[in-house]
């Protein structure tokens, strides 16, 4: 069961509830406890050009495969912001093994195409990855809303991005509600991307840009692959 850390949220309940999650080192609790006892060692001063203090990439402590069942069985509250629209929300969307339908619909609306002004169903597995990422780093004092830079895109919006020179695939998974471009304030891009990749739920793209808030991580539920853009 623990070989695949994301459980239960792949299918929405007809009764509308929400899946949940849990955290420990599977098989090696002592080793995990020793590493988890030193979160302060992961903090490092970023270069002056990068802005505020960031998290330096630790060797393997940010690894979703170290999570146990307890982490995945607790209620899931996703805290997100949409810089493009100024929206903020903190939503309990999964509890007692079921997705809460009204909360799921609200999250889909938050992940809508802000430019095209259209909403589409979002793959529940994507919400698992987003929540798991946020809940994991919160254990180390990084309790910031997840910034959704891009969620669902209409084909026309995706085409306009390509024409404007923005990195976007012609058959982007954003078009099918299976991808999100995300950022967590003050979290090093290598750490964030590495953590997202460790969930093993799909593709991870690293988009580096100058400045503390210039880059982002693409996460999707497609084929498992990694790239830099």
mmCIF file of C-alpha atoms in Angstrom:
data_model
loop_
_atom_site.group_PDB
_atom_site.id
_atom_site.type_symbol
_atom_site.label_atom_id
_atom_site.label_comp_id
_atom_site.label_asym_id
_atom_site.label_seq_id
_atom_site.Cartn_x
_atom_site.Cartn_y
_atom_site.Cartn_z
ATOM 1 C CA UNK A 1 0.000 0.000 0.000
ATOM 2 C CA UNK A 2 2.824 2.367 0.814
ATOM 3 C CA UNK A 3 4.593 1.851 -2.495
ATOM 4 C CA UNK A 4 2.255 4.458 -3.979
ATOM 5 C CA UNK A 5 1.963 7.270 -1.423
ATOM 6 C CA UNK A 6 -1.054 9.034 -2.885
ATOM 7 C CA UNK A 7 -4.142 7.070 -2.011
ATOM 8 C CA UNK A 8 -7.888 7.359 -2.222
ATOM 9 C CA UNK A 9 -8.335 10.652 -4.043
ATOM 10 C CA UNK A 10 -8.171 9.325 -7.593
ATOM 11 C CA UNK A 11 -11.942 8.917 -7.747
ATOM 12 C CA UNK A 12 -14.437 11.376 -6.349
ATOM 13 C CA UNK A 13 -17.120 9.983 -4.050
ATOM 14 C CA UNK A 14 -20.714 10.129 -5.248
ATOM 15 C CA UNK A 15 -21.626 11.243 -1.743
ATOM 16 C CA UNK A 16 -19.130 14.080 -1.912
ATOM 17 C CA UNK A 17 -16.534 13.650 0.827
ATOM 18 C CA UNK A 18 -12.762 13.917 0.671
ATOM 19 C CA UNK A 19 -9.618 11.752 0.749
ATOM 20 C CA UNK A 20 -6.932 12.312 3.345
ATOM 21 C CA UNK A 21 -3.204 11.792 4.062
ATOM 22 C CA UNK A 22 -0.345 10.931 6.649
ATOM 23 C CA UNK A 23 3.487 11.317 7.314
ATOM 24 C CA UNK A 24 6.371 9.061 8.669
ATOM 25 C CA UNK A 25 9.257 7.100 7.263
ATOM 26 C CA UNK A 26 7.997 3.792 5.958
ATOM 27 C CA UNK A 27 10.249 1.032 7.218
ATOM 28 C CA UNK A 28 12.836 3.341 8.842
ATOM 29 C CA UNK A 29 11.161 5.371 11.586
ATOM 30 C CA UNK A 30 14.348 5.866 13.554
ATOM 31 C CA UNK A 31 16.271 7.282 10.617
ATOM 32 C CA UNK A 32 13.402 9.554 9.682
ATOM 33 C CA UNK A 33 13.062 10.814 13.236
ATOM 34 C CA UNK A 34 16.735 11.658 13.317
ATOM 35 C CA UNK A 35 16.466 13.660 10.117
ATOM 36 C CA UNK A 36 13.185 15.306 11.026
ATOM 37 C CA UNK A 37 14.661 16.474 14.326
ATOM 38 C CA UNK A 38 16.982 18.832 12.448
ATOM 39 C CA UNK A 39 14.788 21.023 10.214
ATOM 40 C CA UNK A 40 16.904 24.060 11.066
ATOM 41 C CA UNK A 41 19.835 22.576 9.175
ATOM 42 C CA UNK A 42 17.887 22.923 5.927
ATOM 43 C CA UNK A 43 17.724 26.697 6.135
ATOM 44 C CA UNK A 44 20.353 28.606 4.244
ATOM 45 C CA UNK A 45 20.821 32.200 3.218
ATOM 46 C CA UNK A 46 20.115 32.609 -0.465
ATOM 47 C CA UNK A 47 22.372 34.791 -2.603
ATOM 48 C CA UNK A 48 21.604 38.494 -2.235
ATOM 49 C CA UNK A 49 20.135 38.584 -5.740
ATOM 50 C CA UNK A 50 17.593 35.945 -4.765
ATOM 51 C CA UNK A 51 15.945 38.081 -2.100
ATOM 52 C CA UNK A 52 14.744 36.618 1.231
ATOM 53 C CA UNK A 53 16.009 33.523 2.977
ATOM 54 C CA UNK A 54 15.312 30.354 1.018
ATOM 55 C CA UNK A 55 15.484 26.673 1.762
ATOM 56 C CA UNK A 56 18.657 25.093 0.422
ATOM 57 C CA UNK A 57 18.246 21.679 -1.236
ATOM 58 C CA UNK A 58 18.735 19.015 1.480
ATOM 59 C CA UNK A 59 19.977 15.565 0.423
ATOM 60 C CA UNK A 60 16.806 13.508 0.765
ATOM 61 C CA UNK A 61 14.686 14.787 3.631
ATOM 62 C CA UNK A 62 12.057 16.260 1.296
ATOM 63 C CA UNK A 63 11.006 12.902 -0.086
ATOM 64 C CA UNK A 64 7.324 11.950 -0.256
ATOM 65 C CA UNK A 65 8.275 8.278 -0.290
ATOM 66 C CA UNK A 66 9.160 8.697 3.399
ATOM 67 C CA UNK A 67 5.529 9.385 4.288
ATOM 68 C CA UNK A 68 3.469 6.737 6.034
ATOM 69 C CA UNK A 69 -0.238 6.028 6.044
ATOM 70 C CA UNK A 70 -1.004 8.333 8.966
ATOM 71 C CA UNK A 71 -0.071 11.393 6.919
ATOM 72 C CA UNK A 72 -2.392 10.429 4.066
ATOM 73 C CA UNK A 73 -5.370 9.715 6.321
ATOM 74 C CA UNK A 74 -5.724 13.095 7.959
ATOM 75 C CA UNK A 75 -8.163 15.771 6.661
ATOM 76 C CA UNK A 76 -6.788 17.749 3.741
ATOM 77 C CA UNK A 77 -6.973 21.525 3.764
ATOM 78 C CA UNK A 78 -5.504 23.266 0.740
ATOM 79 C CA UNK A 79 -4.514 26.911 1.120
ATOM 80 C CA UNK A 80 -4.028 28.647 -2.226
ATOM 81 C CA UNK A 81 -3.691 32.052 -3.834
ATOM 82 C CA UNK A 82 -4.125 33.127 -7.466
ATOM 83 C CA UNK A 83 -1.831 36.097 -8.113
ATOM 84 C CA UNK A 84 -3.537 36.694 -11.475
ATOM 85 C CA UNK A 85 -6.930 37.325 -9.871
ATOM 86 C CA UNK A 86 -5.999 38.233 -6.295
ATOM 87 C CA UNK A 87 -8.092 35.366 -4.905
ATOM 88 C CA UNK A 88 -7.198 33.567 -1.699
ATOM 89 C CA UNK A 89 -8.839 30.511 -0.183
ATOM 90 C CA UNK A 90 -8.342 27.897 2.505
ATOM 91 C CA UNK A 91 -10.476 24.858 1.705
ATOM 92 C CA UNK A 92 -11.089 21.551 3.483
ATOM 93 C CA UNK A 93 -11.671 19.315 0.475
ATOM 94 C CA UNK A 94 -11.042 15.753 1.753
ATOM 95 C CA UNK A 95 -12.071 14.062 4.978
ATOM 96 C CA UNK A 96 -12.797 10.532 6.194
ATOM 97 C CA UNK A 97 -11.727 9.007 2.902
ATOM 98 C CA UNK A 98 -13.918 11.087 0.626
ATOM 99 C CA UNK A 99 -13.693 14.207 -1.486
ATOM 100 C CA UNK A 100 -16.122 16.923 -0.412
ATOM 101 C CA UNK A 101 -17.891 17.727 -3.662
ATOM 102 C CA UNK A 102 -18.682 21.375 -2.922
ATOM 103 C CA UNK A 103 -15.054 21.975 -1.929
ATOM 104 C CA UNK A 104 -13.826 20.181 -5.042
ATOM 105 C CA UNK A 105 -15.986 22.449 -7.197
ATOM 106 C CA UNK A 106 -14.606 25.498 -5.403
ATOM 107 C CA UNK A 107 -11.033 24.356 -6.024
ATOM 108 C CA UNK A 108 -11.818 23.765 -9.696
ATOM 109 C CA UNK A 109 -13.113 27.331 -9.881
ATOM 110 C CA UNK A 110 -9.913 28.636 -8.278
ATOM 111 C CA UNK A 111 -7.907 26.651 -10.828
ATOM 112 C CA UNK A 112 -9.937 28.055 -13.723
ATOM 113 C CA UNK A 113 -8.539 29.808 -16.770
ATOM 114 C CA UNK A 114 -8.463 33.360 -15.397
ATOM 115 C CA UNK A 115 -7.867 34.838 -18.842
ATOM 116 C CA UNK A 116 -10.345 32.701 -20.741
ATOM 117 C CA UNK A 117 -12.793 32.844 -17.854
ATOM 118 C CA UNK A 118 -13.663 29.171 -18.106
ATOM 119 C CA UNK A 119 -13.731 26.403 -15.501
ATOM 120 C CA UNK A 120 -13.114 22.712 -16.071
ATOM 121 C CA UNK A 121 -12.835 19.578 -13.898
ATOM 122 C CA UNK A 122 -9.379 19.191 -12.372
ATOM 123 C CA UNK A 123 -7.795 15.766 -11.953
ATOM 124 C CA UNK A 124 -8.159 14.883 -8.241
ATOM 125 C CA UNK A 125 -4.674 13.358 -8.309
ATOM 126 C CA UNK A 126 -3.303 16.822 -8.997
ATOM 127 C CA UNK A 127 -4.930 18.106 -5.815
ATOM 128 C CA UNK A 128 -3.288 15.219 -3.946
ATOM 129 C CA UNK A 129 0.127 16.371 -5.103
ATOM 130 C CA UNK A 130 -0.571 20.023 -4.333
ATOM 131 C CA UNK A 131 -1.919 19.272 -0.867
ATOM 132 C CA UNK A 132 0.812 16.750 -0.100
ATOM 133 C CA UNK A 133 3.492 19.251 -1.066
ATOM 134 C CA UNK A 134 2.018 21.981 1.086
ATOM 135 C CA UNK A 135 1.390 19.700 4.073
ATOM 136 C CA UNK A 136 4.886 18.228 3.867
ATOM 137 C CA UNK A 137 6.758 21.534 4.002
ATOM 138 C CA UNK A 138 4.404 22.896 6.672
ATOM 139 C CA UNK A 139 5.968 20.414 9.082
ATOM 140 C CA UNK A 140 9.187 22.416 8.763
ATOM 141 C CA UNK A 141 7.649 25.796 9.447
ATOM 142 C CA UNK A 142 6.980 26.755 5.818
ATOM 143 C CA UNK A 143 3.310 27.580 6.215
ATOM 144 C CA UNK A 144 2.565 29.679 3.138
ATOM 145 C CA UNK A 145 -0.350 29.442 0.711
ATOM 146 C CA UNK A 146 0.424 27.622 -2.499
ATOM 147 C CA UNK A 147 0.571 30.102 -5.371
ATOM 148 C CA UNK A 148 -1.289 28.856 -8.450
ATOM 149 C CA UNK A 149 0.232 30.707 -11.371
ATOM 150 C CA UNK A 150 -1.626 28.647 -13.947
ATOM 151 C CA UNK A 151 -4.181 25.858 -13.661
ATOM 152 C CA UNK A 152 -6.690 24.971 -16.342
ATOM 153 C CA UNK A 153 -6.218 26.679 -19.711
ATOM 154 C CA UNK A 154 -8.557 26.840 -22.662
ATOM 155 C CA UNK A 155 -6.959 25.824 -25.978
ATOM 156 C CA UNK A 156 -7.147 29.474 -27.089
ATOM 157 C CA UNK A 157 -5.408 30.727 -23.947
ATOM 158 C CA UNK A 158 -2.686 28.127 -24.379
ATOM 159 C CA UNK A 159 -2.232 29.145 -28.010
ATOM 160 C CA UNK A 160 -1.900 32.807 -27.046
ATOM 161 C CA UNK A 161 0.809 31.951 -24.522
ATOM 162 C CA UNK A 162 2.791 30.118 -27.189
ATOM 163 C CA UNK A 163 2.431 33.040 -29.582
ATOM 164 C CA UNK A 164 3.642 35.386 -26.840
ATOM 165 C CA UNK A 165 6.777 33.301 -26.325
ATOM 166 C CA UNK A 166 5.709 31.843 -22.973
ATOM 167 C CA UNK A 167 6.904 28.230 -22.503
ATOM 168 C CA UNK A 168 3.776 26.152 -23.144
ATOM 169 C CA UNK A 169 3.338 22.837 -24.959
ATOM 170 C CA UNK A 170 0.888 22.697 -27.826
ATOM 171 C CA UNK A 171 -0.735 19.626 -26.267
ATOM 172 C CA UNK A 172 -0.365 20.966 -22.731
ATOM 173 C CA UNK A 173 -1.953 19.004 -19.895
ATOM 174 C CA UNK A 174 -3.204 22.356 -18.602
ATOM 175 C CA UNK A 175 -5.851 22.082 -21.339
ATOM 176 C CA UNK A 176 -7.241 18.890 -19.803
ATOM 177 C CA UNK A 177 -7.111 20.045 -16.176
ATOM 178 C CA UNK A 178 -4.160 17.839 -15.313
ATOM 179 C CA UNK A 179 -1.434 20.430 -14.683
ATOM 180 C CA UNK A 180 -0.602 23.423 -12.523
ATOM 181 C CA UNK A 181 2.265 25.896 -12.371
ATOM 182 C CA UNK A 182 2.993 26.516 -8.702
ATOM 183 C CA UNK A 183 5.266 28.366 -6.317
ATOM 184 C CA UNK A 184 5.682 28.538 -2.521
ATOM 185 C CA UNK A 185 7.160 31.814 -1.201
ATOM 186 C CA UNK A 186 10.734 31.509 0.090
ATOM 187 C CA UNK A 187 11.024 27.864 -0.938
ATOM 188 C CA UNK A 188 13.993 27.055 -3.134
ATOM 189 C CA UNK A 189 12.896 25.868 -6.578
ATOM 190 C CA UNK A 190 15.139 22.796 -6.427
ATOM 191 C CA UNK A 191 13.533 21.763 -3.139
ATOM 192 C CA UNK A 192 9.987 22.358 -4.344
ATOM 193 C CA UNK A 193 10.511 20.590 -7.654
ATOM 194 C CA UNK A 194 12.357 17.714 -6.025
ATOM 195 C CA UNK A 195 9.562 17.230 -3.537
ATOM 196 C CA UNK A 196 6.858 17.324 -6.210
ATOM 197 C CA UNK A 197 8.850 14.812 -8.256
ATOM 198 C CA UNK A 198 9.140 12.477 -5.260
ATOM 199 C CA UNK A 199 5.354 11.981 -5.280
ATOM 200 C CA UNK A 200 5.817 10.116 -8.582
ATOM 201 C CA UNK A 201 2.445 11.156 -9.928
ATOM 202 C CA UNK A 202 3.484 12.631 -13.257
ATOM 203 C CA UNK A 203 5.697 15.217 -14.904
ATOM 204 C CA UNK A 204 7.688 17.951 -13.195
ATOM 205 C CA UNK A 205 9.093 20.976 -15.007
ATOM 206 C CA UNK A 206 11.628 23.331 -13.408
ATOM 207 C CA UNK A 207 11.297 26.897 -14.671
ATOM 208 C CA UNK A 208 14.053 29.069 -13.248
ATOM 209 C CA UNK A 209 13.892 32.837 -13.441
ATOM 210 C CA UNK A 210 15.848 35.630 -11.781
ATOM 211 C CA UNK A 211 14.597 36.910 -8.444
ATOM 212 C CA UNK A 212 13.089 35.343 -5.337
ATOM 213 C CA UNK A 213 9.649 35.011 -6.953
ATOM 214 C CA UNK A 214 10.634 34.693 -10.565
ATOM 215 C CA UNK A 215 10.472 30.943 -11.177
ATOM 216 C CA UNK A 216 7.902 28.214 -10.812
ATOM 217 C CA UNK A 217 7.380 24.468 -10.883
ATOM 218 C CA UNK A 218 5.090 22.721 -13.342
ATOM 219 C CA UNK A 219 3.338 19.672 -11.869
ATOM 220 C CA UNK A 220 1.067 17.352 -13.844
ATOM 221 C CA UNK A 221 -0.496 13.898 -13.703
ATOM 222 C CA UNK A 222 0.778 12.743 -17.083
ATOM 223 C CA UNK A 223 3.745 10.508 -17.829
ATOM 224 C CA UNK A 224 6.557 10.574 -15.268
ATOM 225 C CA UNK A 225 9.237 12.872 -16.697
ATOM 226 C CA UNK A 226 11.383 15.831 -15.698
ATOM 227 C CA UNK A 227 12.622 18.843 -17.653
ATOM 228 C CA UNK A 228 13.961 22.354 -17.244
ATOM 229 C CA UNK A 229 12.511 25.334 -19.064
#
